[in-house]
mmCIF file of C-alpha atoms in Angstrom:
data_model
loop_
_atom_site.group_PDB
_atom_site.id
_atom_site.type_symbol
_atom_site.label_atom_id
_atom_site.label_comp_id
_atom_site.label_asym_id
_atom_site.label_seq_id
_atom_site.Cartn_x
_atom_site.Cartn_y
_atom_site.Cartn_z
ATOM 1 C CA UNK A 136 -8.249 -26.519 23.218
ATOM 2 C CA UNK A 137 -6.034 -23.346 23.149
ATOM 3 C CA UNK A 138 -6.950 -22.569 27.047
ATOM 4 C CA UNK A 139 -6.645 -26.287 27.776
ATOM 5 C CA UNK A 140 -3.010 -26.297 26.234
ATOM 6 C CA UNK A 141 -2.135 -23.120 28.685
ATOM 7 C CA UNK A 142 -3.264 -25.301 31.721
ATOM 8 C CA UNK A 143 -1.318 -28.145 30.693
ATOM 9 C CA UNK A 144 1.721 -26.085 30.560
ATOM 10 C CA UNK A 145 1.029 -24.491 33.951
ATOM 11 C CA UNK A 146 0.810 -20.931 32.083
ATOM 12 C CA UNK A 147 -1.461 -18.321 33.578
ATOM 13 C CA UNK A 148 -0.737 -15.343 31.628
ATOM 14 C CA UNK A 149 1.168 -15.597 28.159
ATOM 15 C CA UNK A 150 2.482 -13.128 25.431
ATOM 16 C CA UNK A 151 0.685 -14.345 22.081
ATOM 17 C CA UNK A 152 2.380 -13.678 18.542
ATOM 18 C CA UNK A 153 0.067 -14.411 15.680
ATOM 19 C CA UNK A 154 0.874 -14.227 11.949
ATOM 20 C CA UNK A 155 -1.239 -14.718 8.769
ATOM 21 C CA UNK A 156 -1.076 -18.370 9.351
ATOM 22 C CA UNK A 157 -2.205 -18.219 13.296
ATOM 23 C CA UNK A 158 -3.447 -14.803 13.785
ATOM 24 C CA UNK A 159 -7.138 -15.909 14.086
ATOM 25 C CA UNK A 160 -6.360 -18.170 16.831
ATOM 26 C CA UNK A 161 -4.294 -15.658 18.761
ATOM 27 C CA UNK A 162 -7.048 -13.232 18.497
ATOM 28 C CA UNK A 163 -9.874 -15.590 19.361
ATOM 29 C CA UNK A 164 -8.251 -16.666 22.316
ATOM 30 C CA UNK A 165 -7.336 -12.822 23.472
ATOM 31 C CA UNK A 166 -10.969 -11.815 23.025
ATOM 32 C CA UNK A 167 -12.685 -14.907 24.655
ATOM 33 C CA UNK A 168 -9.959 -15.178 27.560
ATOM 34 C CA UNK A 169 -8.245 -11.982 27.883
ATOM 35 C CA UNK A 170 -7.437 -12.611 31.608
ATOM 36 C CA UNK A 171 -4.957 -15.253 30.366
ATOM 37 C CA UNK A 172 -3.271 -13.232 27.800
ATOM 38 C CA UNK A 173 -0.927 -10.364 28.679
ATOM 39 C CA UNK A 174 0.090 -8.977 25.557
ATOM 40 C CA UNK A 175 -1.003 -9.724 21.745
ATOM 41 C CA UNK A 176 1.176 -9.223 18.800
ATOM 42 C CA UNK A 177 -0.543 -9.847 15.309
ATOM 43 C CA UNK A 178 1.508 -9.493 12.245
ATOM 44 C CA UNK A 179 0.370 -8.703 8.843
ATOM 45 C CA UNK A 180 -1.450 -5.343 8.764
ATOM 46 C CA UNK A 181 -0.638 -1.625 9.105
ATOM 47 C CA UNK A 182 1.033 -0.524 12.538
ATOM 48 C CA UNK A 183 -2.136 0.170 14.675
ATOM 49 C CA UNK A 184 -2.117 -0.194 18.454
ATOM 50 C CA UNK A 185 -5.792 -0.606 19.586
ATOM 51 C CA UNK A 186 -7.482 -2.100 22.957
ATOM 52 C CA UNK A 187 -9.492 -5.271 22.959
ATOM 53 C CA UNK A 188 -10.547 -5.019 26.477
ATOM 54 C CA UNK A 189 -9.321 -2.874 29.522
ATOM 55 C CA UNK A 190 -5.786 -3.663 30.188
ATOM 56 C CA UNK A 191 -5.083 -5.849 27.215
ATOM 57 C CA UNK A 192 -3.452 -4.044 24.273
ATOM 58 C CA UNK A 193 -3.095 -5.624 20.614
ATOM 59 C CA UNK A 194 -0.334 -4.401 18.349
ATOM 60 C CA UNK A 195 -0.693 -4.842 14.337
ATOM 61 C CA UNK A 196 2.575 -4.864 12.699
ATOM 62 C CA UNK A 197 3.996 -6.223 9.868
ATOM 63 C CA UNK A 198 4.548 -9.891 9.458
ATOM 64 C CA UNK A 199 8.193 -10.767 9.917
ATOM 65 C CA UNK A 200 10.084 -13.269 7.967
ATOM 66 C CA UNK A 201 10.785 -16.511 9.621
ATOM 67 C CA UNK A 202 14.460 -15.231 10.572
ATOM 68 C CA UNK A 203 13.049 -12.325 12.146
ATOM 69 C CA UNK A 204 10.460 -14.674 13.727
ATOM 70 C CA UNK A 205 13.311 -16.499 15.337
ATOM 71 C CA UNK A 206 14.580 -13.525 16.905
ATOM 72 C CA UNK A 207 11.058 -12.754 17.959
ATOM 73 C CA UNK A 208 10.944 -16.044 19.532
ATOM 74 C CA UNK A 209 14.225 -15.578 21.440
ATOM 75 C CA UNK A 210 12.584 -12.220 22.805
ATOM 76 C CA UNK A 211 9.612 -14.292 24.026
ATOM 77 C CA UNK A 212 12.116 -17.334 25.313
ATOM 78 C CA UNK A 213 10.624 -19.611 22.511
ATOM 79 C CA UNK A 214 12.247 -22.602 21.113
ATOM 80 C CA UNK A 215 14.060 -21.518 17.975
ATOM 81 C CA UNK A 216 14.029 -25.109 16.546
ATOM 82 C CA UNK A 217 10.019 -24.735 16.087
ATOM 83 C CA UNK A 218 11.129 -22.614 12.845
ATOM 84 C CA UNK A 219 13.616 -24.474 10.292
ATOM 85 C CA UNK A 220 14.826 -23.298 7.240
ATOM 86 C CA UNK A 221 13.002 -26.205 5.475
ATOM 87 C CA UNK A 222 9.434 -25.271 6.884
ATOM 88 C CA UNK A 223 10.289 -21.654 6.232
ATOM 89 C CA UNK A 224 11.027 -22.111 2.382
ATOM 90 C CA UNK A 225 7.993 -24.583 2.164
ATOM 91 C CA UNK A 226 5.394 -22.324 3.595
ATOM 92 C CA UNK A 227 6.893 -19.320 1.386
ATOM 93 C CA UNK A 228 6.351 -21.447 -1.826
ATOM 94 C CA UNK A 229 3.120 -22.944 -0.848
ATOM 95 C CA UNK A 230 1.636 -19.034 0.020
ATOM 96 C CA UNK A 231 3.131 -17.892 -3.451
ATOM 97 C CA UNK A 232 1.580 -20.788 -5.297
ATOM 98 C CA UNK A 233 -1.864 -20.819 -3.531
ATOM 99 C CA UNK A 234 -2.264 -17.008 -4.207
ATOM 100 C CA UNK A 235 -1.008 -17.082 -7.774
ATOM 101 C CA UNK A 236 -3.187 -19.928 -8.906
ATOM 102 C CA UNK A 237 -6.063 -17.847 -9.534
ATOM 103 C CA UNK A 238 -4.643 -14.965 -11.844
ATOM 104 C CA UNK A 239 -2.051 -13.972 -13.922
ATOM 105 C CA UNK A 240 -0.037 -11.437 -11.730
ATOM 106 C CA UNK A 241 0.777 -11.054 -8.125
ATOM 107 C CA UNK A 242 1.103 -7.444 -6.345
ATOM 108 C CA UNK A 243 3.082 -7.710 -3.612
ATOM 109 C CA UNK A 244 2.216 -5.081 -0.710
ATOM 110 C CA UNK A 245 5.137 -3.115 0.845
ATOM 111 C CA UNK A 246 7.931 -5.488 -1.037
ATOM 112 C CA UNK A 247 10.618 -3.914 0.827
ATOM 113 C CA UNK A 248 9.796 -6.286 3.946
ATOM 114 C CA UNK A 249 11.234 -8.719 1.879
ATOM 115 C CA UNK A 250 14.754 -6.654 2.233
ATOM 116 C CA UNK A 251 14.328 -5.273 5.763
ATOM 117 C CA UNK A 252 12.001 -4.126 8.547
ATOM 118 C CA UNK A 253 12.250 -1.204 11.095
ATOM 119 C CA UNK A 254 11.807 -2.652 14.506
ATOM 120 C CA UNK A 255 11.228 -0.494 17.282
ATOM 121 C CA UNK A 256 11.378 -2.045 20.898
ATOM 122 C CA UNK A 257 8.395 -2.193 22.881
ATOM 123 C CA UNK A 258 8.211 0.869 25.261
ATOM 124 C CA UNK A 259 10.756 2.765 23.259
ATOM 125 C CA UNK A 260 10.734 5.728 20.538
ATOM 126 C CA UNK A 261 11.137 5.435 16.891
ATOM 127 C CA UNK A 262 14.826 6.973 17.077
ATOM 128 C CA UNK A 263 15.518 3.785 19.146
ATOM 129 C CA UNK A 264 14.732 1.314 16.420
ATOM 130 C CA UNK A 265 16.744 -0.039 13.802
ATOM 131 C CA UNK A 266 16.435 -1.943 10.533
ATOM 132 C CA UNK A 267 16.891 -5.660 10.466
ATOM 133 C CA UNK A 268 17.831 -7.209 7.256
ATOM 134 C CA UNK A 269 16.610 -10.434 5.500
ATOM 135 C CA UNK A 270 17.870 -12.909 3.380
ATOM 136 C CA UNK A 271 16.307 -10.877 0.301
ATOM 137 C CA UNK A 272 18.081 -12.536 -2.674
ATOM 138 C CA UNK A 273 17.042 -16.124 -1.460
ATOM 139 C CA UNK A 274 13.571 -14.767 -0.915
ATOM 140 C CA UNK A 275 13.460 -13.208 -4.531
ATOM 141 C CA UNK A 276 14.779 -16.098 -6.353
ATOM 142 C CA UNK A 277 12.316 -18.510 -4.873
ATOM 143 C CA UNK A 278 9.348 -15.783 -6.121
ATOM 144 C CA UNK A 279 11.082 -15.435 -9.371
ATOM 145 C CA UNK A 280 11.036 -19.162 -9.741
ATOM 146 C CA UNK A 281 7.534 -19.896 -8.901
ATOM 147 C CA UNK A 282 6.513 -16.709 -11.286
ATOM 148 C CA UNK A 283 8.130 -18.507 -14.181
ATOM 149 C CA UNK A 284 6.498 -21.787 -13.072
ATOM 150 C CA UNK A 285 2.909 -20.308 -12.916
ATOM 151 C CA UNK A 286 3.547 -17.647 -15.861
ATOM 152 C CA UNK A 287 2.650 -14.875 -13.507
ATOM 153 C CA UNK A 288 3.851 -11.123 -13.595
ATOM 154 C CA UNK A 289 5.259 -9.835 -10.189
ATOM 155 C CA UNK A 290 4.750 -6.386 -9.032
ATOM 156 C CA UNK A 291 6.267 -5.240 -6.145
ATOM 157 C CA UNK A 292 4.933 -2.156 -4.353
ATOM 158 C CA UNK A 293 8.023 -0.294 -3.615
ATOM 159 C CA UNK A 294 6.519 3.093 -2.365
ATOM 160 C CA UNK A 295 7.779 5.070 0.836
ATOM 161 C CA UNK A 296 11.619 4.851 2.006
ATOM 162 C CA UNK A 297 13.162 2.978 -0.869
ATOM 163 C CA UNK A 298 16.942 2.499 -1.302
ATOM 164 C CA UNK A 299 18.322 2.265 -4.914
ATOM 165 C CA UNK A 300 19.762 -1.236 -3.808
ATOM 166 C CA UNK A 301 16.400 -2.286 -3.566
ATOM 167 C CA UNK A 302 14.979 -1.202 -6.647
ATOM 168 C CA UNK A 303 18.058 -2.635 -8.495
ATOM 169 C CA UNK A 304 17.574 -6.130 -7.320
ATOM 170 C CA UNK A 305 13.900 -5.960 -7.791
ATOM 171 C CA UNK A 306 14.714 -5.128 -11.364
ATOM 172 C CA UNK A 307 17.367 -7.737 -11.691
ATOM 173 C CA UNK A 308 14.621 -10.298 -10.785
ATOM 174 C CA UNK A 309 12.112 -8.912 -13.261
ATOM 175 C CA UNK A 310 9.870 -7.614 -10.644
ATOM 176 C CA UNK A 311 8.286 -4.702 -11.825
ATOM 177 C CA UNK A 312 8.228 -1.446 -9.845
ATOM 178 C CA UNK A 313 4.845 0.077 -8.640
ATOM 179 C CA UNK A 314 4.722 4.137 -9.666
ATOM 180 C CA UNK A 315 2.176 6.690 -8.770
ATOM 181 C CA UNK A 316 1.243 9.926 -10.396
ATOM 182 C CA UNK A 317 1.127 11.731 -6.960
ATOM 183 C CA UNK A 318 4.632 10.608 -5.984
ATOM 184 C CA UNK A 319 6.931 10.526 -9.036
ATOM 185 C CA UNK A 320 8.665 14.267 -8.612
ATOM 186 C CA UNK A 321 12.241 15.061 -9.137
ATOM 187 C CA UNK A 322 12.521 15.812 -5.327
ATOM 188 C CA UNK A 323 9.802 16.204 -2.238
ATOM 189 C CA UNK A 324 9.213 19.760 -3.335
ATOM 190 C CA UNK A 325 10.304 19.644 -7.026
ATOM 191 C CA UNK A 326 8.591 19.454 -10.282
ATOM 192 C CA UNK A 327 6.565 16.250 -11.447
ATOM 193 C CA UNK A 328 8.263 13.962 -13.653
ATOM 194 C CA UNK A 329 7.642 14.294 -17.330
ATOM 195 C CA UNK A 330 5.873 11.061 -18.721
ATOM 196 C CA UNK A 331 8.943 9.736 -20.583
ATOM 197 C CA UNK A 332 10.855 9.760 -17.618
ATOM 198 C CA UNK A 333 8.681 6.974 -16.206
ATOM 199 C CA UNK A 334 10.669 3.739 -16.134
ATOM 200 C CA UNK A 335 9.734 0.913 -18.493
ATOM 201 C CA UNK A 336 9.851 -1.770 -15.919
ATOM 202 C CA UNK A 337 7.009 -0.936 -13.797
ATOM 203 C CA UNK A 338 3.246 -0.511 -13.294
ATOM 204 C CA UNK A 339 1.973 2.943 -13.198
ATOM 205 C CA UNK A 340 -1.408 3.714 -11.562
ATOM 206 C CA UNK A 341 -3.568 6.489 -10.441
ATOM 207 C CA UNK A 342 -3.674 5.810 -6.762
ATOM 208 C CA UNK A 343 -3.899 2.765 -4.145
ATOM 209 C CA UNK A 344 -6.478 1.691 -1.782
ATOM 210 C CA UNK A 345 -4.628 3.981 0.875
ATOM 211 C CA UNK A 346 -4.680 7.037 -0.975
ATOM 212 C CA UNK A 347 -7.074 9.592 -1.974
ATOM 213 C CA UNK A 348 -8.551 9.359 -5.433
ATOM 214 C CA UNK A 349 -8.176 11.823 -7.915
ATOM 215 C CA UNK A 350 -11.384 13.524 -7.388
ATOM 216 C CA UNK A 351 -10.674 13.331 -3.574
ATOM 217 C CA UNK A 352 -7.000 14.433 -3.854
ATOM 218 C CA UNK A 353 -7.873 17.711 -5.917
ATOM 219 C CA UNK A 354 -10.793 18.385 -3.382
ATOM 220 C CA UNK A 355 -8.565 17.510 -0.361
ATOM 221 C CA UNK A 356 -11.165 14.997 0.963
ATOM 222 C CA UNK A 357 -8.089 13.032 2.566
ATOM 223 C CA UNK A 358 -6.952 15.966 4.347
ATOM 224 C CA UNK A 359 -10.015 16.603 5.690
ATOM 225 C CA UNK A 360 -10.800 12.931 6.680
ATOM 226 C CA UNK A 361 -7.671 12.694 8.444
ATOM 227 C CA UNK A 362 -8.549 15.965 10.381
ATOM 228 C CA UNK A 363 -12.162 14.654 10.976
ATOM 229 C CA UNK A 364 -10.469 11.201 12.426
ATOM 230 C CA UNK A 365 -8.263 13.185 14.881
ATOM 231 C CA UNK A 366 -5.166 11.994 12.943
ATOM 232 C CA UNK A 367 -4.070 15.595 12.423
ATOM 233 C CA UNK A 368 -3.763 18.502 14.520
ATOM 234 C CA UNK A 369 -4.431 22.007 13.312
ATOM 235 C CA UNK A 370 -0.703 22.890 12.591
ATOM 236 C CA UNK A 371 -0.270 19.411 10.561
ATOM 237 C CA UNK A 372 -3.746 20.340 9.010
ATOM 238 C CA UNK A 373 -2.765 23.723 7.523
ATOM 239 C CA UNK A 374 0.722 22.153 6.431
ATOM 240 C CA UNK A 375 -1.162 19.505 4.567
ATOM 241 C CA UNK A 376 -3.346 22.056 2.857
ATOM 242 C CA UNK A 377 -0.443 24.089 1.577
ATOM 243 C CA UNK A 378 1.532 21.218 0.376
ATOM 244 C CA UNK A 379 -1.565 19.978 -1.511
ATOM 245 C CA UNK A 380 -1.706 23.246 -3.161
ATOM 246 C CA UNK A 381 1.660 23.004 -4.307
ATOM 247 C CA UNK A 382 1.236 19.596 -5.693
ATOM 248 C CA UNK A 383 -1.640 20.505 -7.593
ATOM 249 C CA UNK A 384 0.231 23.375 -9.289
ATOM 250 C CA UNK A 385 2.888 20.712 -9.925
ATOM 251 C CA UNK A 386 0.487 18.393 -11.761
ATOM 252 C CA UNK A 387 -1.190 21.207 -13.490
ATOM 253 C CA UNK A 388 1.908 22.508 -14.902
ATOM 254 C CA UNK A 389 3.319 18.908 -16.124
ATOM 255 C CA UNK A 390 0.044 18.444 -17.887
ATOM 256 C CA UNK A 391 0.081 21.752 -19.528
ATOM 257 C CA UNK A 392 3.863 21.071 -20.607
ATOM 258 C CA UNK A 393 2.774 17.931 -22.225
ATOM 259 C CA UNK A 394 0.037 19.639 -24.130
ATOM 260 C CA UNK A 395 -2.660 17.245 -22.644
ATOM 261 C CA UNK A 396 -5.063 20.328 -21.587
ATOM 262 C CA UNK A 397 -6.795 22.692 -24.267
ATOM 263 C CA UNK A 398 -5.084 25.970 -24.555
ATOM 264 C CA UNK A 399 -7.949 27.767 -22.700
ATOM 265 C CA UNK A 400 -7.833 25.800 -19.678
ATOM 266 C CA UNK A 401 -6.501 27.652 -16.763
ATOM 267 C CA UNK A 402 -2.998 27.633 -15.443
ATOM 268 C CA UNK A 403 -3.527 28.459 -12.057
ATOM 269 C CA UNK A 404 -4.551 25.341 -9.973
ATOM 270 C CA UNK A 405 -6.199 27.664 -7.314
ATOM 271 C CA UNK A 406 -9.005 28.552 -9.785
ATOM 272 C CA UNK A 407 -9.763 24.818 -10.511
ATOM 273 C CA UNK A 408 -12.041 23.415 -7.655
ATOM 274 C CA UNK A 409 -12.791 20.052 -8.969
ATOM 275 C CA UNK A 410 -11.708 17.382 -11.010
ATOM 276 C CA UNK A 411 -13.738 18.587 -14.349
ATOM 277 C CA UNK A 412 -13.692 16.756 -17.489
ATOM 278 C CA UNK A 413 -10.754 18.278 -19.111
ATOM 279 C CA UNK A 414 -8.512 17.674 -16.178
ATOM 280 C CA UNK A 415 -9.588 14.159 -15.679
ATOM 281 C CA UNK A 416 -9.189 13.332 -19.496
ATOM 282 C CA UNK A 417 -5.457 14.901 -19.260
ATOM 283 C CA UNK A 418 -4.495 12.818 -16.184
ATOM 284 C CA UNK A 419 -5.577 9.658 -17.919
ATOM 285 C CA UNK A 420 -4.081 10.731 -20.896
ATOM 286 C CA UNK A 421 -0.956 11.325 -19.036
ATOM 287 C CA UNK A 422 -1.085 7.805 -17.613
ATOM 288 C CA UNK A 423 -2.053 6.218 -20.755
ATOM 289 C CA UNK A 424 1.579 7.644 -22.549
ATOM 290 C CA UNK A 425 3.614 6.573 -19.663
ATOM 291 C CA UNK A 426 6.142 3.770 -20.962
ATOM 292 C CA UNK A 427 5.707 1.870 -18.139
ATOM 293 C CA UNK A 428 4.557 -1.885 -19.059
ATOM 294 C CA UNK A 429 1.186 -2.095 -17.219
ATOM 295 C CA UNK A 430 -1.524 0.900 -16.684
ATOM 296 C CA UNK A 431 -3.663 0.344 -13.771
ATOM 297 C CA UNK A 432 -6.355 2.807 -13.378
ATOM 298 C CA UNK A 433 -8.530 2.620 -10.199
ATOM 299 C CA UNK A 434 -12.139 1.927 -10.312
ATOM 300 C CA UNK A 435 -12.836 5.157 -8.384
ATOM 301 C CA UNK A 436 -10.589 7.127 -10.622
ATOM 302 C CA UNK A 437 -12.312 5.766 -13.872
ATOM 303 C CA UNK A 438 -15.767 7.221 -12.287
ATOM 304 C CA UNK A 439 -14.591 10.467 -10.348
ATOM 305 C CA UNK A 440 -15.423 9.127 -6.960
ATOM 306 C CA UNK A 441 -14.161 11.403 -3.875
ATOM 307 C CA UNK A 442 -13.716 8.839 -0.990
ATOM 308 C CA UNK A 443 -10.832 6.575 -0.720
ATOM 309 C CA UNK A 444 -11.257 2.819 0.444
ATOM 310 C CA UNK A 445 -8.797 3.005 3.293
ATOM 311 C CA UNK A 446 -7.479 5.951 5.602
ATOM 312 C CA UNK A 447 -4.335 4.689 7.140
ATOM 313 C CA UNK A 448 -3.982 4.913 10.608
ATOM 314 C CA UNK A 449 -7.678 5.041 11.465
ATOM 315 C CA UNK A 450 -10.284 2.277 12.486
ATOM 316 C CA UNK A 451 -13.522 3.271 13.697
ATOM 317 C CA UNK A 452 -12.777 6.869 12.711
ATOM 318 C CA UNK A 453 -13.445 6.104 9.068
ATOM 319 C CA UNK A 454 -15.600 3.355 7.184
ATOM 320 C CA UNK A 455 -12.492 1.602 5.942
ATOM 321 C CA UNK A 456 -13.172 -1.119 3.265
ATOM 322 C CA UNK A 457 -17.304 -0.508 3.760
ATOM 323 C CA UNK A 458 -18.134 1.845 0.884
ATOM 324 C CA UNK A 459 -19.440 0.500 -2.200
ATOM 325 C CA UNK A 460 -18.699 1.557 -5.645
ATOM 326 C CA UNK A 461 -21.086 4.202 -7.194
ATOM 327 C CA UNK A 462 -21.022 2.288 -10.107
ATOM 328 C CA UNK A 463 -21.135 -1.677 -10.365
ATOM 329 C CA UNK A 464 -18.559 -3.360 -13.077
ATOM 330 C CA UNK A 465 -21.807 -4.711 -14.628
ATOM 331 C CA UNK A 466 -22.933 -1.385 -15.343
ATOM 332 C CA UNK A 467 -19.853 0.071 -16.706
ATOM 333 C CA UNK A 468 -21.587 -0.466 -20.174
ATOM 334 C CA UNK A 469 -24.564 1.399 -19.264
ATOM 335 C CA UNK A 470 -25.463 4.654 -20.966
ATOM 336 C CA UNK A 471 -24.669 6.850 -17.889
ATOM 337 C CA UNK A 472 -21.041 5.612 -17.605
ATOM 338 C CA UNK A 473 -20.404 5.161 -21.364
ATOM 339 C CA UNK A 474 -18.423 8.705 -21.540
ATOM 340 C CA UNK A 475 -15.838 7.413 -19.184
ATOM 341 C CA UNK A 476 -15.263 4.348 -21.201
ATOM 342 C CA UNK A 477 -15.307 6.095 -24.318
ATOM 343 C CA UNK A 478 -12.480 8.449 -22.845
ATOM 344 C CA UNK A 479 -10.300 5.795 -21.587
ATOM 345 C CA UNK A 480 -10.392 3.888 -24.740
ATOM 346 C CA UNK A 481 -9.433 7.052 -26.755
ATOM 347 C CA UNK A 482 -6.775 7.819 -24.401
ATOM 348 C CA UNK A 483 -5.458 4.047 -24.574
ATOM 349 C CA UNK A 484 -5.213 4.488 -28.194
ATOM 350 C CA UNK A 485 -3.606 7.848 -28.166
ATOM 351 C CA UNK A 486 -0.886 6.403 -25.623
ATOM 352 C CA UNK A 487 -0.257 3.647 -28.003
ATOM 353 C CA UNK A 488 -1.439 0.985 -25.567
#
């Protein structure tokens, strides 16, 4: 039907733009009829460029809002009237309602996209790009209203380049911040924050699917994976190894400062090759005493797995989303895993959760 539509419009080659609602059709048309597609832009995933067939590139980027979609339509000379404010609000509301109908919490990945997106014109460098702002207050009002109606908690993943304005507005609308042990420092190379310095209106977690597990972080498995995938040259690799040494020492320092490690535990991170039992207990204990409203411990960090689910920037170079958990959820009560569950329960009690 799509090919027939192109024929009816007397179009030989087209630029396709697919968002989360129509990306499948655009991708299918590009794969089955590559000679009819000049360029394909799919919105909704991490920024990765790959080649479907010789001569046809696809770019995965972040899904633009409807206001930005109008600008994108202008770029491709499409009719702006195809996207109206009423349609935008209806689809936005419908997507929220559909997602929250099956649970009690909604986590919004890259919540900054409600405020702004960094656009780089095709063929230009990153220095030539600019932030395109969105109607964040209107989007957050709708989100907050749907949260009240469905009695759902909303968590905004505010990691990366986040301004104070964004975090203040998220807090104003009751959207919880997303804080990770890895990233909570006083400065990029400064000491780690104490547990009591974490915000109350937040979710605290050990990691995300895009980051190394606790055990993998300590062993540098993510650094080795990036090197093996060709995502880091030797200079970058050495810098990452050096940064990791500093980060591990900072973690160890804050755990000792909060008396979460026994007195006999080594204070030099260089002498601790693995995430051993004492260190694992201390990190979980640190997270449990953080005053943030919600604690999330990843399954992989519960059982000390070393490989992360997804390696950003990679496709076939890494088995993204294909690795199964070492321990199934149904087996968490088994004898082999019971020490982990007992430890977690104990740390939750000590942390007052």
